[in-house]
XYZ file of C-alpha atoms in Angstrom:
462
model
C -99.601 46.777 -188.174
C -99.266 43.589 -186.275
C -95.440 43.523 -186.608
C -95.343 47.092 -185.274
C -97.441 46.169 -182.315
C -95.138 43.319 -181.598
C -92.018 45.543 -181.894
C -93.707 48.170 -179.715
C -94.325 45.642 -177.094
C -90.775 44.160 -177.139
C -89.199 47.659 -176.611
C -91.657 48.358 -173.708
C -90.489 45.174 -172.133
C -86.964 45.959 -172.716
C -85.031 47.490 -169.635
C -83.957 51.062 -170.149
C -81.159 52.104 -167.828
C -80.029 55.820 -167.577
C -76.372 54.543 -168.194
C -73.580 57.091 -168.275
C -71.348 57.250 -171.324
C -67.907 55.462 -171.123
C -69.229 53.281 -168.142
C -66.897 50.376 -167.732
C -69.711 48.559 -165.763
C -73.450 49.149 -165.491
C -75.746 47.616 -162.872
C -79.421 48.171 -163.654
C -82.397 47.352 -161.480
C -85.804 47.919 -163.323
C -87.835 47.755 -160.092
C -86.097 47.950 -156.701
C -88.980 46.335 -154.831
C -88.455 43.103 -157.258
C -85.180 42.335 -155.633
C -86.690 40.360 -152.715
C -85.882 36.944 -153.796
C -82.361 37.841 -155.035
C -81.389 39.512 -151.778
C -82.873 36.787 -149.974
C -80.398 34.433 -151.649
C -77.441 36.912 -151.009
C -78.440 37.227 -147.319
C -78.160 33.547 -146.948
C -75.109 32.942 -149.013
C -73.464 35.867 -147.432
C -73.347 34.007 -144.087
C -70.442 31.991 -145.703
C -69.136 34.388 -148.400
C -69.201 38.034 -146.750
C -68.590 39.780 -150.148
C -72.032 38.668 -151.138
C -73.936 40.106 -148.226
C -76.196 43.035 -149.145
C -74.443 45.166 -146.373
C -71.289 44.813 -148.420
C -72.517 46.351 -151.555
C -75.629 48.499 -150.820
C -73.345 51.527 -150.183
C -72.256 51.278 -153.792
C -75.789 52.114 -155.006
C -75.389 55.719 -154.119
C -72.478 58.448 -153.991
C -73.554 59.926 -150.623
C -77.018 58.564 -149.461
C -77.136 55.712 -147.270
C -80.004 53.350 -148.718
C -80.979 49.766 -148.401
C -83.364 48.190 -151.184
C -84.206 45.522 -148.885
C -85.789 48.218 -146.604
C -88.127 50.327 -148.534
C -88.370 52.817 -145.664
C -84.802 53.813 -146.235
C -85.391 55.037 -149.717
C -88.649 56.742 -148.733
C -87.078 58.745 -145.896
C -84.658 60.455 -148.348
C -87.384 61.063 -151.019
C -86.467 58.229 -153.398
C -88.955 55.679 -154.816
C -88.595 52.268 -153.474
C -90.405 50.765 -156.341
C -88.740 52.780 -159.130
C -85.732 51.917 -161.212
C -81.904 52.350 -160.339
C -79.014 52.574 -162.579
C -75.313 52.641 -161.256
C -72.840 53.380 -163.936
C -69.039 53.004 -162.846
C -66.654 54.904 -164.743
C -62.823 55.485 -164.554
C -63.488 59.175 -163.270
C -66.199 57.971 -160.729
C -69.887 56.832 -160.697
C -73.435 57.950 -161.415
C -76.427 56.694 -159.762
C -79.770 57.422 -161.383
C -83.043 56.705 -159.464
C -86.531 58.193 -159.226
C -87.775 60.579 -156.724
C -91.135 60.783 -154.735
C -90.527 63.949 -152.931
C -87.976 66.318 -154.424
C -88.002 68.763 -151.571
C -87.164 65.743 -149.178
C -84.509 64.513 -151.410
C -82.775 67.737 -151.762
C -82.775 68.319 -147.984
C -81.322 64.847 -147.315
C -78.840 65.118 -150.004
C -77.575 68.536 -148.654
C -77.224 67.033 -145.167
C -75.389 63.823 -146.448
C -73.058 65.967 -148.736
C -71.990 68.147 -145.895
C -71.466 65.092 -143.689
C -69.378 63.557 -146.327
C -67.064 66.613 -146.493
C -68.516 68.500 -149.067
C -67.965 72.153 -149.170
C -70.696 74.812 -149.026
C -72.940 74.905 -152.210
C -75.973 76.406 -153.565
C -78.469 74.637 -155.841
C -78.759 76.140 -159.281
C -81.888 75.755 -161.879
C -81.607 76.051 -165.503
C -84.048 74.805 -168.186
C -85.926 72.818 -165.598
C -82.846 71.173 -164.304
C -81.773 71.687 -160.654
C -77.923 70.885 -160.251
C -75.656 70.693 -157.287
C -72.000 70.346 -157.306
C -69.789 70.311 -154.187
C -66.067 69.764 -153.888
C -64.962 67.472 -151.181
C -62.456 68.609 -148.447
C -60.627 65.167 -148.972
C -60.581 65.459 -152.812
C -62.932 64.839 -155.553
C -66.491 66.142 -155.769
C -70.117 64.943 -155.534
C -73.529 66.223 -156.498
C -76.583 65.549 -158.660
C -78.980 66.604 -161.335
C -82.520 66.570 -160.785
C -85.449 67.232 -163.222
C -89.085 66.295 -162.486
C -89.070 62.804 -160.882
C -85.555 61.747 -162.111
C -82.267 62.352 -160.398
C -78.831 61.217 -161.182
C -76.309 61.619 -158.438
C -72.471 61.304 -158.992
C -69.272 61.024 -157.007
C -66.176 61.977 -158.855
C -62.540 61.676 -158.416
C -60.167 64.522 -158.240
C -60.819 67.154 -161.022
C -63.603 65.112 -162.559
C -66.590 66.680 -161.043
C -67.509 68.965 -163.972
C -67.491 65.965 -166.529
C -69.632 63.960 -164.371
C -72.071 66.752 -163.446
C -72.580 67.325 -167.150
C -73.308 63.514 -167.652
C -75.793 63.469 -164.866
C -77.641 66.691 -166.552
C -77.668 64.871 -169.802
C -79.098 61.819 -168.253
C -82.008 63.484 -166.517
C -82.610 65.492 -169.640
C -83.922 62.529 -171.829
C -85.856 59.458 -171.887
C -83.490 56.480 -171.596
C -83.470 54.235 -174.771
C -84.202 50.545 -174.188
C -80.892 48.470 -174.028
C -81.253 45.537 -176.396
C -78.467 43.749 -174.587
C -80.500 43.394 -171.574
C -83.590 42.160 -173.433
C -81.708 38.980 -174.329
C -81.399 37.821 -170.753
C -83.827 37.648 -167.853
C -83.569 38.892 -164.320
C -84.655 41.387 -161.744
C -81.052 42.962 -161.783
C -78.727 43.370 -164.731
C -74.923 43.699 -164.741
C -73.071 44.773 -168.039
C -69.414 44.888 -168.293
C -67.191 44.678 -171.289
C -68.691 42.232 -173.669
C -70.510 40.426 -170.992
C -74.340 40.920 -169.574
C -75.731 38.996 -166.936
C -79.251 38.929 -165.463
C -79.765 37.887 -161.871
C -82.752 36.641 -159.932
C -83.067 34.147 -157.156
C -84.991 32.841 -154.005
C -83.626 32.013 -150.565
C -82.206 28.772 -151.745
C -81.245 29.533 -155.362
C -79.479 31.939 -157.551
C -80.189 32.128 -161.130
C -77.658 33.791 -163.664
C -78.780 34.260 -167.358
C -76.126 35.766 -169.455
C -74.369 36.593 -172.836
C -70.672 36.971 -173.402
C -68.626 37.818 -176.663
C -65.250 37.114 -175.613
C -65.421 33.649 -174.156
C -62.345 31.421 -175.299
C -64.921 28.893 -176.457
C -65.727 27.292 -180.022
C -69.092 27.732 -181.423
C -71.721 25.134 -180.201
C -74.644 23.818 -182.252
C -77.415 21.584 -180.671
C -77.745 18.338 -182.694
C -80.875 16.971 -181.026
C -79.290 13.741 -180.044
C -76.338 12.591 -178.320
C -74.675 9.350 -177.384
C -73.883 10.800 -173.983
C -77.246 12.497 -173.135
C -78.441 9.501 -170.797
C -75.067 9.267 -168.840
C -75.468 10.214 -165.113
C -73.525 13.350 -164.062
C -70.895 12.533 -161.528
C -67.756 14.150 -160.271
C -66.422 17.701 -160.151
C -67.554 18.633 -163.644
C -69.804 16.610 -165.956
C -70.534 18.313 -169.248
C -72.230 17.178 -172.574
C -71.092 19.309 -175.559
C -72.260 19.536 -179.263
C -69.537 21.634 -181.090
C -70.351 23.155 -184.351
C -68.593 21.864 -187.428
C -66.671 25.247 -187.638
C -65.559 24.931 -184.053
C -64.162 21.710 -184.127
C -60.430 22.651 -185.287
C -60.516 24.983 -182.168
C -61.618 22.379 -179.720
C -59.014 19.887 -180.939
C -56.192 22.634 -181.165
C -56.535 23.211 -177.308
C -56.096 19.620 -176.581
C -53.257 19.524 -179.014
C -51.377 22.421 -177.455
C -51.457 20.872 -174.216
C -50.084 17.791 -175.360
C -47.421 19.529 -177.312
C -46.350 21.482 -174.247
C -46.135 18.206 -172.092
C -44.079 16.528 -174.996
C -41.647 19.182 -176.210
C -39.784 16.490 -178.044
C -42.677 15.351 -180.177
C -42.643 16.637 -183.655
C -44.768 19.624 -184.036
C -45.945 18.985 -187.573
C -46.742 15.290 -186.992
C -48.766 16.248 -183.872
C -50.469 18.906 -185.970
C -51.120 16.656 -188.942
C -52.640 14.009 -186.590
C -54.899 16.502 -184.937
C -56.075 17.750 -188.286
C -56.929 14.004 -189.296
C -58.555 13.452 -186.076
C -60.788 16.537 -186.387
C -61.994 15.395 -189.745
C -63.686 12.294 -188.148
C -65.659 14.063 -185.405
C -69.325 14.698 -185.327
C -69.206 17.392 -182.664
C -70.713 15.460 -179.878
C -68.355 15.438 -176.816
C -68.382 14.749 -173.197
C -66.201 16.435 -170.501
C -65.694 14.229 -167.260
C -63.610 15.998 -164.671
C -63.552 13.519 -161.761
C -61.662 15.449 -158.913
C -58.470 17.596 -158.144
C -55.282 16.151 -156.782
C -52.647 18.679 -156.765
C -49.088 17.349 -156.718
C -46.187 19.723 -156.893
C -46.256 23.332 -157.793
C -49.075 24.309 -160.136
C -46.626 26.673 -161.741
C -45.563 23.826 -163.962
C -47.751 23.054 -167.047
C -47.527 19.415 -166.176
C -48.732 19.823 -162.861
C -51.800 21.817 -163.961
C -52.698 19.366 -166.585
C -52.486 16.331 -164.298
C -54.301 18.095 -161.139
C -57.589 17.562 -162.595
C -58.249 13.928 -163.276
C -60.425 13.781 -166.322
C -61.471 12.103 -169.391
C -62.614 13.709 -172.695
C -64.843 11.680 -175.077
C -65.743 12.469 -178.637
C -67.956 10.766 -180.943
C -66.556 9.688 -184.274
C -68.024 9.337 -187.697
C -66.067 6.159 -188.682
C -64.138 4.119 -186.210
C -61.858 2.467 -188.858
C -60.919 5.833 -190.387
C -60.323 7.148 -186.851
C -58.040 4.305 -185.952
C -56.132 5.082 -189.152
C -55.867 8.952 -188.259
C -54.484 7.964 -184.736
C -51.951 5.553 -186.046
C -49.113 8.088 -186.192
C -49.298 8.308 -182.423
C -47.536 5.169 -182.004
C -44.323 6.601 -183.358
C -44.231 9.464 -180.868
C -41.574 9.525 -178.416
C -42.810 7.719 -175.153
C -45.761 5.998 -176.937
C -46.884 2.591 -175.636
C -49.480 0.366 -177.806
C -52.433 -0.761 -175.930
C -55.340 -3.074 -176.932
C -57.545 -0.211 -177.435
C -55.284 2.610 -178.019
C -52.065 4.204 -176.839
C -50.635 5.594 -173.781
C -48.209 8.640 -174.269
C -45.588 8.890 -171.639
C -44.971 12.666 -171.183
C -43.605 14.926 -168.419
C -45.693 14.387 -165.317
C -47.616 11.299 -166.196
C -49.288 9.538 -169.194
C -51.963 10.626 -171.802
C -54.254 7.861 -172.758
C -55.842 7.701 -176.143
C -58.280 5.094 -176.748
C -61.201 3.797 -179.038
C -64.422 2.303 -178.003
C -66.731 1.725 -180.791
C -67.449 5.182 -182.152
C -65.948 6.948 -179.091
C -62.528 8.542 -179.010
C -61.567 8.778 -175.410
C -58.626 10.922 -174.200
C -57.713 10.933 -170.498
C -54.982 11.738 -168.074
C -55.994 9.134 -165.366
C -56.247 5.332 -165.829
C -59.136 5.107 -163.367
C -61.156 8.064 -164.586
C -60.763 6.907 -168.019
C -61.819 3.380 -167.333
C -64.807 4.428 -165.527
C -65.908 6.833 -168.246
C -65.486 4.189 -170.969
C -67.649 1.599 -168.930
C -70.414 4.191 -168.538
C -70.722 4.990 -172.361
C -74.261 3.957 -173.572
C -75.020 2.077 -176.666
C -77.649 4.318 -178.064
C -78.191 7.982 -178.456
C -80.753 10.004 -176.587
C -82.136 13.608 -176.910
C -79.984 16.497 -175.571
C -81.921 19.567 -174.997
C -79.108 22.174 -175.258
C -75.915 22.388 -177.243
C -74.144 22.395 -173.862
C -75.251 21.384 -170.424
C -72.994 20.984 -167.375
C -73.350 19.864 -163.930
C -70.786 21.072 -161.058
C -70.246 19.671 -157.697
C -69.568 22.830 -155.528
C -68.037 20.684 -152.700
C -65.574 19.173 -154.858
C -64.745 22.536 -156.476
C -64.143 24.106 -153.054
C -61.826 21.092 -152.029
C -59.843 21.629 -155.541
C -59.584 25.434 -155.057
C -58.239 24.902 -151.543
C -55.268 22.904 -152.819
C -53.661 26.070 -154.555
C -50.514 26.858 -152.421
C -49.455 30.226 -151.052
C -46.054 29.851 -152.813
C -47.723 29.411 -156.201
C -50.179 32.380 -155.330
C -47.221 34.794 -154.890
C -45.748 34.014 -158.244
C -48.750 33.611 -160.639
C -51.661 36.076 -161.293
C -53.929 33.374 -162.303
C -53.420 31.179 -159.316
C -53.742 34.336 -157.210
C -57.228 34.522 -158.636
C -58.186 31.042 -157.883
C -56.925 31.582 -154.307
C -58.970 34.612 -153.878
C -62.129 32.675 -155.010
C -61.282 29.955 -152.830
C -60.810 32.239 -149.897
C -64.236 34.194 -150.556
C -66.348 31.619 -151.968
C -64.854 28.341 -150.833
C -66.871 28.183 -147.553
C -70.123 28.872 -149.458
C -69.357 26.267 -152.038
C -68.573 23.594 -149.512
C -72.161 24.242 -148.220
C -73.988 24.323 -151.462
C -76.135 21.691 -152.960
C -75.373 21.756 -156.556
C -74.505 24.051 -159.552
C -75.991 23.299 -163.108
C -76.427 25.047 -166.319
C -76.314 25.263 -170.131
C -74.722 27.162 -172.709
C -75.239 27.784 -176.632
C -73.966 29.933 -179.318
C -75.443 33.464 -180.071
C -75.149 35.642 -183.023
C -71.987 37.523 -183.646
C -69.628 34.978 -182.214
C -71.210 35.456 -178.744
C -72.428 32.744 -176.232
C -75.429 32.604 -174.184
C -75.200 30.790 -170.743
C -77.377 30.047 -167.923
C -76.273 29.031 -164.234
C -78.623 27.645 -161.306
C -76.693 27.728 -158.009
C -78.601 25.710 -155.316
C -78.277 25.919 -151.615
C -79.748 22.966 -149.292
C -83.324 23.683 -148.427
C -83.492 26.087 -145.431
C -84.810 24.545 -142.323
């Protein structure tokens, strides 16, 4: 009996969106009146990033009615419930918006007026099996309408020729009780976004945004919290500072990423030798790692792999099981083209600069900048400390904005990835430069997924 009650309680608490089939993206708000804190953040952030302003996205909440969740009176005026749920499903053929009505007559009257104003042709509501439907072709193409049953209504806006399909979907959605979505129960928030294999819950205050999510397709290895890390007590500094505990099964993937970068920078390095050395190194790693990205200094076009690699001044640290065994595993590096022996390791001269590979006690350090590598090694503690999460990170938003601003227009015109970075810089750069900090954590989730949490903080309002 007790397990049944627990299960029933969990299902009752799980958000149940009226999500349309074949939706590419679903936005669900369990209670519209709970958005106060989140919209307060977006209003403030929107002063520097117009795309985040509620005025920029509120028109997407409904296909033909003008409503604003921050102003309950705008929903009441059209017969919608300002305290009820809202689900917007974005499909290739249009969108469906499901909400709750408080006054069906007021809603129908306001909907008729809005549809006509939006270019909808003359229509007449029809009722069948308790469902009232409206379908109107737009003079400019496409269609719009809704399905209403009791207190539930799903409105749609369709592309050319897709009106019947979306009307049928709207009828289906109002005709049944929505099932709880287990994906949304795994994250916390007052608003949820589900797209592809990613689900994010959002909440906030006037000075902070919290994003809690899961993703199934992140190009990251599995993580496994180990409780203690030699890097847990280190003070976060620089652009990105992250402590990581990689699961044993994920170590080959983690090392392979670095190996591929080095191979690209040193095409004359024997591939089999680099691979064999990487495999030997992998066997000596505990999984505890540190990522220390200090800053961005772009020199030359980012289209070149070497320019991208050396643009971010960084050092990577990994705890090793046996220092002597690791030294033996690294020995073949000394025979690679451009290798130079150092007192504590090797410097590999590659296209664009040097890759430093050093050992300090039970710490393997790989860096692309002498100053950052030296500073990181000097800060390594003697003892381990407790690490709460498998991954934690601290991001300096001002340094991030400065780094993004260094993407040149010529690179943007020839590379889609760099174009995306430029777009982020243009839209979010001013907000990042005025932000206080961004922190978060990550861990592995069942099925190869990853769970993540991000806290974006603005300066205290004055």
